[in-house]
Short mmCIF file of C-alpha atoms and ligand atoms in Angstrom, two decimals:
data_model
loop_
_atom_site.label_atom_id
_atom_site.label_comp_id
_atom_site.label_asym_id
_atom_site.label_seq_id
_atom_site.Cartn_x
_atom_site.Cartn_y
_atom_site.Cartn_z
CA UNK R 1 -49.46 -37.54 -69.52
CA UNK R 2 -47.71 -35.61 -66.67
CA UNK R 3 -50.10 -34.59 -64.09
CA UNK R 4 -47.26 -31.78 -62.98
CA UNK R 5 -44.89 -30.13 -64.63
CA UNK R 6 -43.01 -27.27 -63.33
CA UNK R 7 -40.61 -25.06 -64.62
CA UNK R 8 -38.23 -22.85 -62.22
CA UNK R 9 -40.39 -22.36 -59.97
CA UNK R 10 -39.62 -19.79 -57.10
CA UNK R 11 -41.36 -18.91 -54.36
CA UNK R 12 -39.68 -16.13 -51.68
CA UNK R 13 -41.11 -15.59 -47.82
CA UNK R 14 -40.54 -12.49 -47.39
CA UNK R 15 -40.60 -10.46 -43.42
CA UNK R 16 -39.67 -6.48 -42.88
CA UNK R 17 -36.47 -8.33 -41.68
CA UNK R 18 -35.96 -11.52 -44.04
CA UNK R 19 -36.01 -12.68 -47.17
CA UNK R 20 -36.07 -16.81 -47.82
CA UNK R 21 -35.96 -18.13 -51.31
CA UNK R 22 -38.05 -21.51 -50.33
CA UNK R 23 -37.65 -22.69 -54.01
CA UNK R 24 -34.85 -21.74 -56.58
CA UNK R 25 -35.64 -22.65 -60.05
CA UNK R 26 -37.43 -26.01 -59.39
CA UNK R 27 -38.10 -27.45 -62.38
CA UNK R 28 -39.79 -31.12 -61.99
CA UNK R 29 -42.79 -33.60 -63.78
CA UNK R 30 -44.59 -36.37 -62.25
CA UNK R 31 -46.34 -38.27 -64.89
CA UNK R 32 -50.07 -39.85 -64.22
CA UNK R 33 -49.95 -42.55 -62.27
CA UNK R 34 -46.65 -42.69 -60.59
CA UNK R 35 -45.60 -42.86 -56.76
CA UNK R 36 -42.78 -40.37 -55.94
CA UNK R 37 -41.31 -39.55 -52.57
CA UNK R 38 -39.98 -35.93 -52.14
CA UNK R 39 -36.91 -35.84 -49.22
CA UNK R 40 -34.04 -33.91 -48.28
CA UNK R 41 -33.42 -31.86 -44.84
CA UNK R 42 -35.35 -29.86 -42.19
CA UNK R 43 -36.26 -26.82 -44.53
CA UNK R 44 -35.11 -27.88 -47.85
CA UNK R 45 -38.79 -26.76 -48.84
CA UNK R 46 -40.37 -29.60 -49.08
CA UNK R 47 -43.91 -28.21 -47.59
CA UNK R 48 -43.42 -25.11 -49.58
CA UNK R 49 -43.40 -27.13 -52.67
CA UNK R 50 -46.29 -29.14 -51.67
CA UNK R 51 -48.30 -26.25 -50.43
CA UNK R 52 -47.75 -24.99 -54.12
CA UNK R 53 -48.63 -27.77 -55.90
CA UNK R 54 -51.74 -28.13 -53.26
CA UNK R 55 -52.92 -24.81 -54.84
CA UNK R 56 -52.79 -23.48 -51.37
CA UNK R 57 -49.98 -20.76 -51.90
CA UNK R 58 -48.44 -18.93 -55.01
CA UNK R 59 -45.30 -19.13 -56.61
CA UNK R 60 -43.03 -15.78 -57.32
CA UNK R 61 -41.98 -16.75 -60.22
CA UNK R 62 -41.71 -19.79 -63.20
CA UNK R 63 -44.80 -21.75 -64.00
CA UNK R 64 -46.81 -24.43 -62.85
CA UNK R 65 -48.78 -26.95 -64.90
CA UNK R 66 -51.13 -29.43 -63.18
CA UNK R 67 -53.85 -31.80 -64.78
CA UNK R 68 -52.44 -30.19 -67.92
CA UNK R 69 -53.32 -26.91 -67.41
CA UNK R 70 -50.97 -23.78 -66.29
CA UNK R 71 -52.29 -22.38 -62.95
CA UNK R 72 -51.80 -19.02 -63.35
CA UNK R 73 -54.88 -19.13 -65.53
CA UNK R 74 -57.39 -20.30 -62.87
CA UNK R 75 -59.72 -18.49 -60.98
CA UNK R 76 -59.65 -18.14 -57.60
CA UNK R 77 -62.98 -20.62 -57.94
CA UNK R 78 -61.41 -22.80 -60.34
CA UNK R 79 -58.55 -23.07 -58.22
CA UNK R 80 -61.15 -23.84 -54.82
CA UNK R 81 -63.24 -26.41 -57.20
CA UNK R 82 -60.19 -27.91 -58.39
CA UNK R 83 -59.05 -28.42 -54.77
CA UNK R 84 -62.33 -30.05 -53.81
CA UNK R 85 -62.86 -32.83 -57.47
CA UNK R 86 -58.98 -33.30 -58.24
CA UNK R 87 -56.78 -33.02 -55.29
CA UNK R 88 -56.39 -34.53 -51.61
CA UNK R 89 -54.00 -33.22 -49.24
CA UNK R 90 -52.87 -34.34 -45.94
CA UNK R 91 -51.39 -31.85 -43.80
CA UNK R 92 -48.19 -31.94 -41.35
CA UNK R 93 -50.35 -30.25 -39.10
CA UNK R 94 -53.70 -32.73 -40.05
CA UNK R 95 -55.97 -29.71 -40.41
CA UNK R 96 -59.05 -31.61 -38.74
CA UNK R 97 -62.05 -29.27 -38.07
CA UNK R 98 -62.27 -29.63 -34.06
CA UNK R 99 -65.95 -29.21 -33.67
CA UNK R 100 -66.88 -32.50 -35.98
CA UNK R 101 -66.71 -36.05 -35.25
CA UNK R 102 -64.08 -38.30 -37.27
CA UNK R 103 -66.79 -39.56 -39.05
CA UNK R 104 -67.62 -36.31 -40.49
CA UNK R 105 -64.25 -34.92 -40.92
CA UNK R 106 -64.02 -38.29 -43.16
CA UNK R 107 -66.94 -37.35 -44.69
CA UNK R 108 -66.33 -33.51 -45.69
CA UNK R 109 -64.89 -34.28 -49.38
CA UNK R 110 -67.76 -36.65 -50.41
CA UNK R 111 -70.43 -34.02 -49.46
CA UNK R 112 -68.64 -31.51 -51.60
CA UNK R 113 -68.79 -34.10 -54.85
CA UNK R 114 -72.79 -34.77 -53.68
CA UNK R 115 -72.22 -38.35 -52.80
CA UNK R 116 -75.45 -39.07 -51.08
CA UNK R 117 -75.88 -40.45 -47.55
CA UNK R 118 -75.73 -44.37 -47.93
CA UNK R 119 -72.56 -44.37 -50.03
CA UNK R 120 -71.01 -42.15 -48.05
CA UNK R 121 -71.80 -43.99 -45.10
CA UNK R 122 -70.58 -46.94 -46.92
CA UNK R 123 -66.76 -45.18 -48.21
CA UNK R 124 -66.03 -43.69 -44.81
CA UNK R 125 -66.45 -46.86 -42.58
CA UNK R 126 -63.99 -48.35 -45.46
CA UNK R 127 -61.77 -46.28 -45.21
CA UNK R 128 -62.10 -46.02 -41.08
CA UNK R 129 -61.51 -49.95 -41.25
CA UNK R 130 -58.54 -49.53 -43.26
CA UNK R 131 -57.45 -47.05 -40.65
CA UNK R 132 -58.59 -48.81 -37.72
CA UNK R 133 -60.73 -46.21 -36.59
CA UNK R 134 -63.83 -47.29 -36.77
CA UNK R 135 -64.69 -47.55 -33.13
CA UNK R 136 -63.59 -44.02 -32.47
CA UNK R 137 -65.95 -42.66 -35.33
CA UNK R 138 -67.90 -40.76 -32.81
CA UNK R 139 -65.23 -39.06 -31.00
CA UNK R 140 -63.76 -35.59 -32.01
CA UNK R 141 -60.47 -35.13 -33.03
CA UNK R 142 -59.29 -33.75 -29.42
CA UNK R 143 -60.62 -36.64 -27.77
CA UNK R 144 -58.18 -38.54 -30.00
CA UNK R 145 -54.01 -39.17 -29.79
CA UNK R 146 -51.48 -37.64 -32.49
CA UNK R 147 -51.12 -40.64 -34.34
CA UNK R 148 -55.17 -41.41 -34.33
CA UNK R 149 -55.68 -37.57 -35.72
CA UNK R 150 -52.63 -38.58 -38.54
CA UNK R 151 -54.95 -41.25 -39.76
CA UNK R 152 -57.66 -39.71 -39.92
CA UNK R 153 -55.99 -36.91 -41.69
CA UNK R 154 -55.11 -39.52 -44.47
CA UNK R 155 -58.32 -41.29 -44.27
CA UNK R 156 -60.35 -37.92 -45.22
CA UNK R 157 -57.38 -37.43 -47.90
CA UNK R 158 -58.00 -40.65 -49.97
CA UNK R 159 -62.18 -41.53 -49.50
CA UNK R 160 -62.99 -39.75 -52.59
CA UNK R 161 -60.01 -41.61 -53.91
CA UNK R 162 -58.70 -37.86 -56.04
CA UNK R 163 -57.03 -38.14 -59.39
CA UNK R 164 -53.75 -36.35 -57.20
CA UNK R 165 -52.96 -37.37 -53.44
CA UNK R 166 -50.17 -34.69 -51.54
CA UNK R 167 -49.37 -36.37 -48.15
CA UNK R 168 -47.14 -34.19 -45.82
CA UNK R 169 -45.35 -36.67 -43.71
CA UNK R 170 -48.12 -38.90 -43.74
CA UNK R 171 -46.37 -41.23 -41.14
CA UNK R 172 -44.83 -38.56 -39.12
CA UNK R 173 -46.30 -39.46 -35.90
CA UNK R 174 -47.35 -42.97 -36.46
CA UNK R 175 -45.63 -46.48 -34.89
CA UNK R 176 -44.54 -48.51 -37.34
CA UNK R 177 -47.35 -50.68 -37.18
CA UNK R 178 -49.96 -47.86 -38.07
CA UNK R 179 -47.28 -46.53 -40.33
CA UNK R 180 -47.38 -49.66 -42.49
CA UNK R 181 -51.40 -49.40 -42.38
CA UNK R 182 -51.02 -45.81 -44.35
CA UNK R 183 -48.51 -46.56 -46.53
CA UNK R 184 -50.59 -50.28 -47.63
CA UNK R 185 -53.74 -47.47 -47.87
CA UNK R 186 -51.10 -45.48 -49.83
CA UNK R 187 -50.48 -47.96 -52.19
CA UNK R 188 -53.78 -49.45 -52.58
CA UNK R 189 -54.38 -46.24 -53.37
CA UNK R 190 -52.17 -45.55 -55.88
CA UNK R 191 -52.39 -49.21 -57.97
CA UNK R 192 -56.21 -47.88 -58.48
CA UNK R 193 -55.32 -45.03 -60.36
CA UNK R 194 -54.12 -42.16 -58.43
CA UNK R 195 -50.69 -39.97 -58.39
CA UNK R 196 -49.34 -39.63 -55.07
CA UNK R 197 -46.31 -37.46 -53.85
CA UNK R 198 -45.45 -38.12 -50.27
CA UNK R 199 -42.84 -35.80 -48.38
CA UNK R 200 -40.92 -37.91 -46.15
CA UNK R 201 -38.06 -37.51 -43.94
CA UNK R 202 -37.91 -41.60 -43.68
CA UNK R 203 -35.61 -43.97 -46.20
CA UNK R 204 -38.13 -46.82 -45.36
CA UNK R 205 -40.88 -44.95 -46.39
CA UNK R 206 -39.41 -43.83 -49.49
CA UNK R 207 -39.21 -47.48 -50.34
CA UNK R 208 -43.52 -47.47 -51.06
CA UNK R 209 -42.48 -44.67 -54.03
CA UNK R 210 -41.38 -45.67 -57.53
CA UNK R 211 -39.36 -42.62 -57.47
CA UNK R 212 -37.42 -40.16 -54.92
CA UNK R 213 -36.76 -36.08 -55.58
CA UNK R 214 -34.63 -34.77 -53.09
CA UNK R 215 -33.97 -30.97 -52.72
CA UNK R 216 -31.60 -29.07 -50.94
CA UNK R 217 -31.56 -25.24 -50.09
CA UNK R 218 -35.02 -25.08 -52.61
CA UNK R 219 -33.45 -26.80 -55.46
CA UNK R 220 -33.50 -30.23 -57.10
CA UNK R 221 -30.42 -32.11 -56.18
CA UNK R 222 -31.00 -35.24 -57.47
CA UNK R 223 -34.19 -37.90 -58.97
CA UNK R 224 -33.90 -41.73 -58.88
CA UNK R 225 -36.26 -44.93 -59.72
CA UNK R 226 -36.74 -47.36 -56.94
CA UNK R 227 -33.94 -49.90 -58.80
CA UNK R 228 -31.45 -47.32 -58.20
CA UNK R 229 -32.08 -47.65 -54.19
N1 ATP Q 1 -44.72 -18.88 -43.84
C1 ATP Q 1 -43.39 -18.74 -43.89
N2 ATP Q 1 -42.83 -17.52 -43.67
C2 ATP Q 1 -41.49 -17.34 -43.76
N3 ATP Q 1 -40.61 -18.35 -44.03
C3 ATP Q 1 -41.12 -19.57 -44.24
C4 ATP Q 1 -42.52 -19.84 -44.19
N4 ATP Q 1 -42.73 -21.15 -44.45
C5 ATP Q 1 -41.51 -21.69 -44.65
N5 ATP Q 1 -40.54 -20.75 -44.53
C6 ATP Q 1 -39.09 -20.95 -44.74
O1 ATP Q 1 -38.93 -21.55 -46.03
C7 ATP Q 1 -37.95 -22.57 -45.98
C8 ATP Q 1 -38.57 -23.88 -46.46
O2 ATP Q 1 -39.56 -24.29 -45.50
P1 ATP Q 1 -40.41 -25.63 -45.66
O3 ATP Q 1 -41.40 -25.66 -44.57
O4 ATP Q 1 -40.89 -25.72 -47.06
O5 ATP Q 1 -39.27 -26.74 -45.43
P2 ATP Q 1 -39.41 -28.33 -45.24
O6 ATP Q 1 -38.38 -28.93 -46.12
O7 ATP Q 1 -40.81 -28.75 -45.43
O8 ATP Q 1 -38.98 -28.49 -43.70
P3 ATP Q 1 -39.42 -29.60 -42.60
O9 ATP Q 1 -38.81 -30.90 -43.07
O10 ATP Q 1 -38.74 -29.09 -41.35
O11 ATP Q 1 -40.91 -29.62 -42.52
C9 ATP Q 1 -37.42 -22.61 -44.55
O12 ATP Q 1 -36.22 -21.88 -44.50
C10 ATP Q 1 -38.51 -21.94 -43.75
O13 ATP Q 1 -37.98 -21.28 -42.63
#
């Protein structure tokens, strides 16, 4: 079953002065299950695609299909609950709310679903571990380094483990050490059941994916399987 399917999909940022077409007829399906990396240059429009996916912007033009459904057909509240059951995100710019500890920014997406207190308790320090984090679980995210915010970032991403998982350079400020940690979390992630698409500007990173799309200018240039690397 594909989990997204576009067809020519367009989307145009538009200022009094400019006009950009981000995306130019992207037409693309990831099926259930898979790992796919999404590269190609500074501006290509990666995040653009991502942030449309994300339900978090609207295309100009073409369709979008996700979890089998065309978007254009949900409500702005199906679209928000839809955002909280189905899909995580991890942002270039981590998105962490500033006045909550990283224990409750890890937290956030469980208390939407109603998870109660002990298993929440119980997902988060999991998923802190995996992230290494769990002696700075108290401290708020500006009491924290780039790279610490990054994971938690991914760690409030994947604890409700979502059917879909869109990471924005996931690794973009990490060492490689702590880069391997999110990938592994990644991957872990992904053998248990969920789709991920990860945007990445790095070859060795594209090597976790079973599959890389690379755009250029807002189109689809080319698609390969890991055993064409
Ligand atoms: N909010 C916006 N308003 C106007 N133009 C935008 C906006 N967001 C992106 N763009 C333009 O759309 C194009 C695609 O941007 P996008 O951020 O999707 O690229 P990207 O491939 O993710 O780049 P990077 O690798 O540098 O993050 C670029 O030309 C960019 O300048």
């Amino acid at each position: 079953m594909f989990i997204i399917k576009t067809e020519n999909l367009e989307k145009v940022y538009r200022t009094e002065e400019v006009q950009t077409k981000a995306l130019n007829h992207v037409s693309l399906t990831v099926e259930q299950g898979e790992f796919v990396a999404i590269m190609g240059p500074s501006g290509c429009g990666k995040s653009t695609l991502l942030n449309l996916l994300g339900l978090l912007d609207e295309p100009d033009g073409g369709s979008l299909q996700l979890l089998g459904t065309e978007t254009s057909r949900y409500s702005e509240r199906q679209r928000a609950e839809l955002r909280k059951r189905s899909l995580g995100f991890v942002f270039q710019s981590f998105n962490l709310i500033d006045e909550l500890t990283v224990f409750e920014n890890v937290e956030l997406p469980l208390r939407y679903l109603g998870v109660g207190a002990a298993e929440r308790r119980q997902r988060v320090e999991q998923v802190l571990e995996k992230m290494q984090l769990l002696h700075r679980r108290n401290h708020f995210p500006l009491q924290l380094s780039g790279g610490q915010q990054q994971r938690v970032a991914v760690a409030r991403a994947v604890v409700n483990a979502p059917p879909l998982l869109l990471a924005d350079e996931p690794t973009g400020n990490l060492d490689s050490a702590s880069g391997h940690d999110v990938l592994g979390l990644l991957t872990e992630l992904n053998e248990a059941g969920t789709t991920v698409l990860m945007v990445t500007h790095s070859e060795h990173d594209a090597r976790y994916a079973r599959r890389v799309i690379r755009l250029l200018d807002g189109q689809v240039v080319l698609e390969h399987s890991r055993s064409q690397f």
